[in-house]
Amino acid sequence: MTQTSAPVSGDIRVAVSTVIFSLRHHPGQDRPTVVLPLVRRTRDPHEGAWALPGGWLGVDEGFETAASRTLAETTSLAPSYLEQLYAFGDVDRSPSRVVSIVYWALVREEEASTAHRDRVDDENVAWFDANDLPDLAFDHAHIIDYALWRLRNKVGYSRIAHGLLPDAFTLADLREVYEAILGRRLDPANFRRQVENSDTLLPTETFRTGSHRPARLYRYNQDVELAERGPLPAART
Amino acid sequence: MTQTSAPVSGDIRVAVSTVIFSLRHHPGQDRPTVVLPLVRRTRDPHEGAWALPGGWLGVDEGFETAASRTLAETTSLAPSYLEQLYAFGDVDRSPSRVVSIVYWALVREEEASTAHRDRVDDENVAWFDANDLPDLAFDHAHIIDYALWRLRNKVGYSRIAHGLLPDAFTLADLREVYEAILGRRLDPANFRRQVENSDTLLPTETFRTGSHRPARLYRYNQDVELAERGPLPAART
């Protein structure tokens, strides 16, 4: 009774793409912006347009393996953890029928800069401000919109801390990350209260000193982070 | 630079499956249980085992169209809204390479019973208690575990109200749904406080009367429901 009545899907190909978000501080601007790497297509369809890093799923390759491989080949990035964003399958999203399984990750600013230096001679890879994207191939503008929506709406304090900040950070560092993602200023006192009322951050006994008064460093709570990931990573092997 | 270096994926097939949750009241039990429909496989692989309703994605068919079509063909169910659950792609999940895009939905108890009556002569379709499943084909036990985890962890008040309850319901009706999904009793006073502090329900001016004292009927807040769905349904066309 199952799988008997539909046309066979032999003419559908499966690709894997990745949306990698990072932050970049710009000289003279008071908060960083959200950036992501894109790869310029060197063949049709959409030759010359920018696209998300990605490629075909190998027949012996799991989704995450393919996502990591194609991301490394194109951008030199190797995030420690990729999460499935969504599967995109509109019939008309490509001239031939292509289903794209999209993964996403956050990487720290240093990691993004290092990968960029490795590719500095490659004019077909570049980081773009999420608010100022070039012409994009296929439905990749739609995919990035969705990824940004997920970033703004669904990411918990701990995951942002994990993905975009060093291991220890001040509440001002964390607020700056939120301000970049949300695109607006947050009230420092309210922000501190919200964070302190959650169990996602743990205070350390270390303070950052400098031109301002000493600021306590925090680290994220690993227990919460692991719980948020859900049952899949363990079961996927 | 994109999509140049991987093995071509011509030997990968794409299937679509659905996990449909409903509630069933059992005589003599004080709370309903979560149930889902399964379809018995009549061919290899896994002939005779139970599986999620599903089938191959047609080359000219969007994911949701294929999910709705195969669900209707096997179970007569036609939920008003299907949400993408996850794409499953482990290399060894089937003897040949199959990527399954899984959708899920909640249907009301009456809808589940009606669909079941239409199929009462078909011994290869049945509803099972989520806590008492038969042997399942492929990785479908894993998929159902993940769907139950999502149901328990991520579903908001409004969506449960929408999917499993009639348009107007009492807080006791709603609490019963939560108790069934979570598998434990909830304190009525705490539950009422939580619901009243959210903006997902709107009180009506109608009361249900009967052997108990009159209970106010509520309906879900459409504005919240639409916001929760995110940007995808509109963009998917």
Coordinates of C-alpha atoms in Angstrom, one line a residue:
Chain A
M1 CA 0.0 0.0 0.0
T2 CA 2.9 2.4 0.6
Q3 CA 5.1 3.7 -2.2
T4 CA 3.1 2.2 -5.0
S5 CA 1.2 4.8 -6.8
A6 CA 3.5 7.8 -7.5
P7 CA 5.7 8.5 -10.4
V8 CA 9.2 7.2 -9.7
S9 CA 11.6 10.0 -8.7
G10 CA 14.6 9.0 -10.7
D11 CA 14.9 12.5 -12.3
I12 CA 15.2 14.3 -9.0
R13 CA 18.7 15.2 -7.8
V14 CA 19.6 16.0 -4.2
A15 CA 22.0 18.8 -3.2
V16 CA 23.3 20.0 0.1
S17 CA 23.9 23.7 0.9
T18 CA 25.0 25.6 4.0
V19 CA 24.2 29.0 5.4
I20 CA 27.1 30.1 7.7
F21 CA 26.5 33.2 9.8
S22 CA 29.2 35.2 11.5
L23 CA 29.7 38.7 12.8
R24 CA 32.0 41.4 11.5
H25 CA 33.1 44.6 13.3
H26 CA 33.5 47.5 10.9
P27 CA 35.7 50.4 11.8
G28 CA 33.7 53.4 12.9
Q29 CA 30.5 51.5 13.4
D30 CA 29.2 51.0 16.9
R31 CA 27.9 47.5 16.4
P32 CA 28.9 44.5 14.2
T33 CA 26.8 43.2 11.3
V34 CA 25.7 39.7 10.4
V35 CA 27.8 38.3 7.5
L36 CA 27.7 35.1 5.5
P37 CA 30.0 33.5 2.8
L38 CA 28.8 33.1 -0.8
V39 CA 30.4 31.4 -3.7
R40 CA 30.2 32.7 -7.3
R41 CA 28.9 30.2 -9.8
T42 CA 31.2 29.5 -12.7
R43 CA 28.8 27.5 -14.8
D44 CA 25.2 27.5 -15.8
P45 CA 22.5 27.7 -14.5
H46 CA 23.0 31.2 -13.0
E47 CA 26.7 31.5 -14.1
G48 CA 28.2 34.5 -12.5
A49 CA 25.6 34.8 -9.8
W50 CA 26.4 34.3 -6.1
A51 CA 25.2 31.1 -4.3
L52 CA 25.3 29.4 -1.0
P53 CA 28.3 27.0 -0.6
G54 CA 27.1 23.5 -1.5
G55 CA 27.1 20.7 -4.0
W56 CA 25.6 17.3 -4.9
L57 CA 24.9 14.7 -2.2
G58 CA 27.1 11.7 -2.8
V59 CA 25.4 8.4 -3.0
D60 CA 27.4 7.1 0.0
E61 CA 27.4 10.3 1.9
G62 CA 25.3 11.4 4.8
F63 CA 23.8 15.0 4.8
E64 CA 26.2 16.4 7.3
T65 CA 29.2 14.8 5.7
A66 CA 28.3 16.3 2.3
A67 CA 27.5 19.7 3.9
S68 CA 30.9 19.8 5.7
R69 CA 32.8 18.6 2.6
T70 CA 31.3 21.1 0.2
L71 CA 31.7 23.9 2.7
A72 CA 35.3 23.1 3.3
E73 CA 36.0 22.8 -0.5
T74 CA 34.5 26.1 -1.2
T75 CA 35.2 28.3 1.8
S76 CA 37.8 26.4 4.0
L77 CA 35.3 26.8 6.9
A78 CA 34.9 23.8 9.3
P79 CA 32.2 24.6 11.9
S80 CA 32.1 22.2 14.8
Y81 CA 28.3 21.7 14.5
L82 CA 25.9 21.9 11.6
E83 CA 22.2 22.0 12.2
Q84 CA 19.6 21.1 9.6
L85 CA 17.7 24.2 8.6
Y86 CA 15.1 23.0 6.1
A87 CA 14.6 21.0 2.9
F88 CA 13.7 23.1 -0.1
G89 CA 11.9 21.3 -2.9
D90 CA 9.8 23.7 -5.0
V91 CA 9.4 22.3 -8.5
D92 CA 10.6 25.4 -10.2
R93 CA 13.5 26.4 -8.0
S94 CA 16.0 25.1 -10.6
P95 CA 15.8 24.4 -14.4
S96 CA 16.1 20.6 -13.5
R97 CA 14.4 19.2 -10.4
V98 CA 16.7 19.7 -7.5
V99 CA 15.9 19.1 -3.8
S100 CA 18.3 21.0 -1.5
I101 CA 18.8 20.0 2.1
V102 CA 20.2 23.1 3.8
Y103 CA 22.3 23.1 6.9
W104 CA 23.3 26.1 9.0
A105 CA 25.9 27.1 11.5
L106 CA 27.3 30.1 13.4
V107 CA 31.1 30.7 13.4
R108 CA 33.1 33.1 15.4
E109 CA 34.6 36.2 13.9
E110 CA 38.2 35.0 14.1
E111 CA 37.2 31.7 12.4
A112 CA 35.6 33.6 9.6
S113 CA 38.6 35.8 9.1
T114 CA 41.0 32.9 9.1
A115 CA 39.0 31.1 6.4
H116 CA 38.9 34.3 4.4
R117 CA 42.7 34.7 4.6
D118 CA 43.1 31.2 3.2
R119 CA 41.0 32.2 0.2
V120 CA 42.1 35.7 -0.3
D121 CA 43.4 34.9 -3.8
D122 CA 40.0 33.4 -4.7
E123 CA 37.7 36.1 -6.1
N124 CA 34.9 33.6 -6.3
V125 CA 34.4 33.4 -2.6
A126 CA 33.5 36.3 -0.4
W127 CA 31.6 37.3 2.8
F128 CA 28.6 39.6 2.4
D129 CA 26.6 41.6 4.8
A130 CA 23.2 39.9 5.3
N131 CA 21.6 43.3 4.8
D132 CA 23.4 44.0 1.5
L133 CA 23.4 40.8 -0.6
P134 CA 24.3 40.6 -4.3
D135 CA 22.1 38.9 -6.9
L136 CA 21.7 35.3 -5.8
A137 CA 21.2 32.1 -7.9
F138 CA 18.1 29.9 -7.6
D139 CA 16.0 30.5 -4.5
H140 CA 19.0 31.2 -2.4
A141 CA 17.7 34.7 -1.4
H142 CA 14.6 33.0 0.0
I143 CA 16.7 30.4 1.8
I144 CA 18.8 33.1 3.4
D145 CA 15.7 35.1 4.4
Y146 CA 14.4 32.0 6.1
A147 CA 17.7 31.3 7.9
L148 CA 17.8 34.9 9.1
W149 CA 14.2 34.5 10.4
R150 CA 15.3 31.4 12.3
L151 CA 18.4 33.2 13.7
R152 CA 16.2 36.1 14.9
N153 CA 13.4 34.1 16.3
K154 CA 14.5 30.7 17.5
V155 CA 18.1 30.9 18.6
G156 CA 18.5 30.7 22.4
Y157 CA 21.0 32.6 24.4
S158 CA 23.3 29.6 24.9
R159 CA 23.5 28.8 21.2
I160 CA 24.5 32.3 20.2
A161 CA 27.0 32.3 23.0
H162 CA 28.4 29.0 21.7
G163 CA 28.5 29.9 18.1
L164 CA 29.5 33.5 17.9
L165 CA 31.5 34.3 21.0
P166 CA 34.7 33.1 22.6
D167 CA 34.4 30.7 25.5
A168 CA 34.3 33.5 28.1
F169 CA 32.6 36.9 27.4
T170 CA 31.1 39.9 29.1
L171 CA 27.4 40.7 29.1
A172 CA 28.2 43.7 26.9
D173 CA 29.8 41.3 24.3
L174 CA 26.7 39.2 24.4
R175 CA 24.4 42.2 24.1
E176 CA 26.4 43.3 21.0
V177 CA 25.7 40.0 19.3
Y178 CA 22.0 40.3 20.0
E179 CA 22.0 43.9 18.7
A180 CA 23.7 42.8 15.5
I181 CA 21.2 40.0 14.9
L182 CA 18.1 41.9 15.8
G183 CA 19.3 45.1 14.1
R184 CA 18.4 47.4 17.0
R185 CA 19.8 48.6 20.4
L186 CA 18.8 46.8 23.5
D187 CA 18.5 48.3 27.0
P188 CA 21.5 47.2 29.0
A189 CA 19.7 46.8 32.3
N190 CA 16.8 44.9 30.8
F191 CA 19.2 42.7 28.9
R192 CA 21.2 41.9 32.0
R193 CA 18.0 41.0 33.9
Q194 CA 16.8 38.6 31.2
V195 CA 20.1 36.8 30.9
E196 CA 20.5 36.5 34.7
N197 CA 17.0 35.1 35.0
S198 CA 17.8 32.3 32.4
D199 CA 19.9 29.3 33.2
T200 CA 21.9 29.5 30.0
L201 CA 24.9 31.4 31.3
L202 CA 27.2 30.7 34.2
P203 CA 29.2 33.6 35.8
T204 CA 33.0 33.0 36.1
E205 CA 35.2 34.5 38.8
T206 CA 37.2 36.3 36.1
F207 CA 36.8 40.0 35.2
R208 CA 37.9 41.9 32.1
T209 CA 39.7 45.1 33.0
G210 CA 40.7 48.0 30.8
S211 CA 39.5 51.5 30.1
H212 CA 36.1 50.8 31.7
R213 CA 35.2 49.4 35.1
P214 CA 35.9 45.7 35.4
A215 CA 33.3 43.5 33.7
R216 CA 32.6 39.9 34.8
L217 CA 33.2 37.2 32.2
Y218 CA 30.5 34.5 31.7
R219 CA 30.5 31.2 29.9
Y220 CA 27.6 29.3 28.5
N221 CA 26.0 26.4 30.4
Q222 CA 26.9 23.2 28.5
D223 CA 24.0 21.3 30.0
V224 CA 21.4 23.7 28.5
E225 CA 23.2 23.7 25.1
L226 CA 23.1 19.9 24.9
A227 CA 19.5 19.7 25.9
E228 CA 18.6 22.2 23.1
R229 CA 20.1 20.2 20.4
G230 CA 17.5 17.5 20.9
P231 CA 17.7 13.8 20.3
L232 CA 18.9 13.8 16.7
P233 CA 22.7 14.2 16.8
A234 CA 23.1 11.2 19.1
A235 CA 20.7 9.0 17.0
R236 CA 22.1 10.0 13.6
T237 CA 25.6 8.5 14.0
Chain B
M1 CA 33.2 26.5 -7.9
T2 CA 29.9 25.2 -6.5
Q3 CA 28.6 21.8 -7.3
T4 CA 31.6 20.6 -9.2
S5 CA 33.5 18.1 -7.1
A6 CA 31.0 15.5 -5.7
P7 CA 29.8 12.3 -7.1
V8 CA 26.5 12.8 -9.0
S9 CA 23.5 11.9 -7.0
G10 CA 21.5 10.0 -9.7
D11 CA 21.1 6.9 -7.6
I12 CA 19.4 8.7 -4.7
R13 CA 15.6 8.6 -4.6
V14 CA 13.4 11.0 -2.7
A15 CA 10.4 9.9 -0.7
V16 CA 7.9 11.9 1.4
S17 CA 6.3 10.5 4.6
T18 CA 3.9 11.9 7.1
V19 CA 3.5 11.6 10.9
I20 CA -0.1 12.4 11.9
F21 CA -0.8 12.7 15.6
S22 CA -4.3 12.6 17.1
L23 CA -5.8 11.8 20.5
R24 CA -8.1 9.0 21.4
H25 CA -10.2 8.6 24.4
H26 CA -10.4 5.1 25.8
P27 CA -13.4 3.9 27.9
G28 CA -12.5 3.7 31.5
Q29 CA -9.2 5.7 31.2
D30 CA -9.1 9.2 32.6
R31 CA -7.0 10.8 29.9
P32 CA -6.7 10.3 26.2
T33 CA -3.6 8.9 24.5
V34 CA -1.6 10.1 21.5
V35 CA -2.2 7.9 18.4
L36 CA -0.9 7.9 14.9
P37 CA -1.8 6.0 11.7
L38 CA 0.5 3.4 10.1
V39 CA 0.3 1.5 6.9
R40 CA 1.4 -2.1 6.5
R41 CA 3.9 -2.7 3.8
T42 CA 2.9 -5.2 1.1
R43 CA 6.2 -5.5 -0.6
D44 CA 9.9 -5.7 0.1
P45 CA 11.9 -4.2 1.7
H46 CA 10.3 -4.8 5.1
E47 CA 7.2 -6.6 3.7
G48 CA 4.6 -7.0 6.5
A49 CA 6.1 -4.4 8.7
W50 CA 4.2 -1.2 9.6
A51 CA 5.4 2.1 8.2
L52 CA 4.5 5.8 8.1
P53 CA 2.1 6.8 5.3
G54 CA 4.2 8.0 2.3
G55 CA 5.5 7.4 -1.1
W56 CA 7.9 8.6 -3.8
L57 CA 8.1 12.3 -4.6
G58 CA 6.9 12.9 -8.1
V59 CA 9.2 14.8 -10.4
D60 CA 6.6 17.6 -10.9
E61 CA 5.3 17.5 -7.4
G62 CA 6.1 19.8 -4.4
F63 CA 6.9 18.2 -1.0
E64 CA 3.5 19.2 0.5
T65 CA 1.5 18.0 -2.5
A66 CA 3.3 14.7 -2.4
A67 CA 2.8 14.4 1.3
S68 CA -1.0 15.2 1.0
R69 CA -1.5 12.9 -1.9
T70 CA 0.2 9.9 -0.4
L71 CA -1.5 10.5 3.0
A72 CA -4.9 10.7 1.3
E73 CA -4.3 7.6 -0.8
T74 CA -3.3 5.5 2.2
T75 CA -5.3 6.8 5.1
S76 CA -8.1 9.1 3.7
L77 CA -6.8 11.8 6.0
A78 CA -6.6 15.4 4.7
P79 CA -5.1 17.7 7.4
S80 CA -5.5 21.4 6.7
Y81 CA -1.9 22.2 7.3
L82 CA 1.3 20.0 7.1
E83 CA 4.6 21.2 8.6
Q84 CA 8.0 20.0 7.6
L85 CA 9.5 17.9 10.4
Y86 CA 12.9 17.0 9.1
A87 CA 14.8 15.4 6.2
F88 CA 16.2 12.0 7.0
G89 CA 19.1 10.8 4.9
D90 CA 21.3 8.3 6.7
V91 CA 23.1 6.2 4.1
D92 CA 22.0 2.9 5.6
R93 CA 18.3 3.7 6.3
S94 CA 17.1 1.6 3.4
P95 CA 18.7 -1.1 1.2
S96 CA 18.9 1.5 -1.7
R97 CA 19.7 5.1 -1.0
V98 CA 16.5 7.0 -0.1
V99 CA 16.2 10.5 1.3
S100 CA 12.9 11.0 3.1
I101 CA 11.3 14.4 3.6
V102 CA 9.0 14.0 6.5
Y103 CA 6.0 16.2 7.2
W104 CA 3.8 16.2 10.3
A105 CA 0.3 17.4 11.4
L106 CA -2.1 17.1 14.2
V107 CA -5.7 16.1 13.5
R108 CA -8.8 16.2 15.8
E109 CA -10.2 13.1 17.2
E110 CA -13.4 13.2 15.1
E111 CA -11.3 13.6 11.9
A112 CA -9.2 10.6 12.8
S113 CA -12.3 8.5 13.5
T114 CA -14.0 9.5 10.2
A115 CA -10.9 8.6 8.2
H116 CA -10.7 5.3 10.1
R117 CA -14.3 4.5 9.2
D118 CA -13.6 5.0 5.6
R119 CA -10.9 2.4 5.8
V120 CA -12.5 -0.1 8.2
D121 CA -12.3 -2.9 5.6
D122 CA -8.6 -2.3 5.0
E123 CA -6.6 -4.3 7.4
N124 CA -3.4 -2.7 6.2
V125 CA -4.1 0.7 7.7
A126 CA -4.5 1.2 11.5
W127 CA -4.1 3.7 14.3
F128 CA -1.6 2.9 17.0
D129 CA -0.9 4.2 20.4
A130 CA 2.4 6.1 20.3
N131 CA 3.4 4.3 23.5
D132 CA 2.7 0.9 22.0
L133 CA 4.0 0.7 18.5
P134 CA 4.4 -2.5 16.4
D135 CA 7.6 -3.4 14.5
L136 CA 8.4 -0.6 12.1
A137 CA 10.0 -0.6 8.7
F138 CA 13.3 1.4 8.0
D139 CA 14.1 4.1 10.5
H140 CA 10.5 4.9 11.1
A141 CA 10.7 4.2 14.8
H142 CA 13.5 6.8 15.0
I143 CA 11.4 9.3 13.0
I144 CA 8.4 8.8 15.2
D145 CA 10.6 9.3 18.3
Y146 CA 11.8 12.6 16.9
A147 CA 8.3 13.7 16.0
L148 CA 7.1 12.9 19.6
W149 CA 10.1 14.9 21.0
R150 CA 9.1 17.8 18.8
L151 CA 5.4 17.5 19.9
R152 CA 6.4 17.5 23.5
N153 CA 9.0 20.3 23.3
K154 CA 8.2 22.7 20.6
V155 CA 4.5 22.9 20.1
G156 CA 2.9 26.1 21.5
Y157 CA -0.4 26.4 23.2
S158 CA -2.1 27.8 20.1
R159 CA -1.0 25.2 17.7
I160 CA -2.2 22.4 19.9
A161 CA -5.5 24.2 20.3
H162 CA -5.7 24.5 16.5
G163 CA -4.8 21.0 15.6
L164 CA -6.3 18.8 18.3
L165 CA -9.3 20.7 19.7
P166 CA -12.6 22.1 18.3
D167 CA -12.7 25.8 17.7
A168 CA -14.0 26.5 21.2
F169 CA -12.9 24.6 24.2
T170 CA -12.6 24.8 28.0
L171 CA -9.3 25.1 29.9
A172 CA -9.9 21.5 31.1
D173 CA -10.1 20.3 27.5
L174 CA -6.8 22.0 26.8
R175 CA -5.2 20.6 29.9
E176 CA -6.3 17.1 29.0
V177 CA -4.5 17.5 25.6
Y178 CA -1.3 18.5 27.4
E179 CA -1.6 15.7 29.8
A180 CA -1.9 13.2 27.0
I181 CA 1.1 14.6 25.1
L182 CA 3.3 14.9 28.2
G183 CA 2.1 11.7 29.8
R184 CA 1.6 13.2 33.2
R185 CA -1.0 15.1 35.2
L186 CA -0.8 18.9 35.4
D187 CA -1.9 21.1 38.3
P188 CA -5.1 22.8 37.1
A189 CA -4.4 26.1 38.9
N190 CA -0.9 26.4 37.6
F191 CA -2.0 25.4 34.1
R192 CA -4.8 28.1 34.1
R193 CA -2.3 30.7 35.2
Q194 CA 0.2 29.9 32.5
V195 CA -2.4 29.9 29.8
E196 CA -3.9 33.2 31.0
N197 CA -0.5 34.8 31.0
S198 CA 0.1 33.9 27.4
D199 CA -1.6 35.7 24.5
T200 CA -2.3 32.5 22.6
L201 CA -5.9 32.1 23.8
L202 CA -8.9 34.4 23.8
P203 CA -11.8 34.0 26.2
T204 CA -15.3 33.8 24.6
E205 CA -18.5 34.9 26.3
T206 CA -19.9 31.4 26.1
F207 CA -19.9 28.8 28.9
R208 CA -20.3 25.0 28.8
T209 CA -22.8 23.8 31.3
G210 CA -23.6 20.3 32.5
S211 CA -23.0 18.3 35.6
H212 CA -20.1 20.6 36.7
R213 CA -20.1 24.3 37.3
P214 CA -20.2 26.3 34.0
A215 CA -16.8 26.5 32.3
R216 CA -15.8 29.3 30.0
L217 CA -15.0 28.4 26.4
Y218 CA -11.8 29.8 24.8
R219 CA -10.7 30.0 21.2
Y220 CA -7.1 30.3 19.9
N221 CA -5.7 33.6 18.9
Q222 CA -5.3 33.5 15.1
D223 CA -2.7 36.3 15.1
V224 CA -0.3 34.3 17.2
E225 CA -0.9 31.1 15.2
L226 CA 0.0 32.9 12.0
A227 CA 3.1 34.4 13.4
E228 CA 4.3 31.1 14.7
R229 CA 4.2 29.5 11.3
G230 CA 7.0 31.7 10.1
P231 CA 7.6 33.1 6.7
L232 CA 7.7 29.8 4.8
P233 CA 4.1 29.0 4.0
A234 CA 3.5 32.3 2.2
A235 CA 6.8 32.1 0.3
R236 CA 6.3 28.5 -0.8
T237 CA 3.2 29.0 -3.0

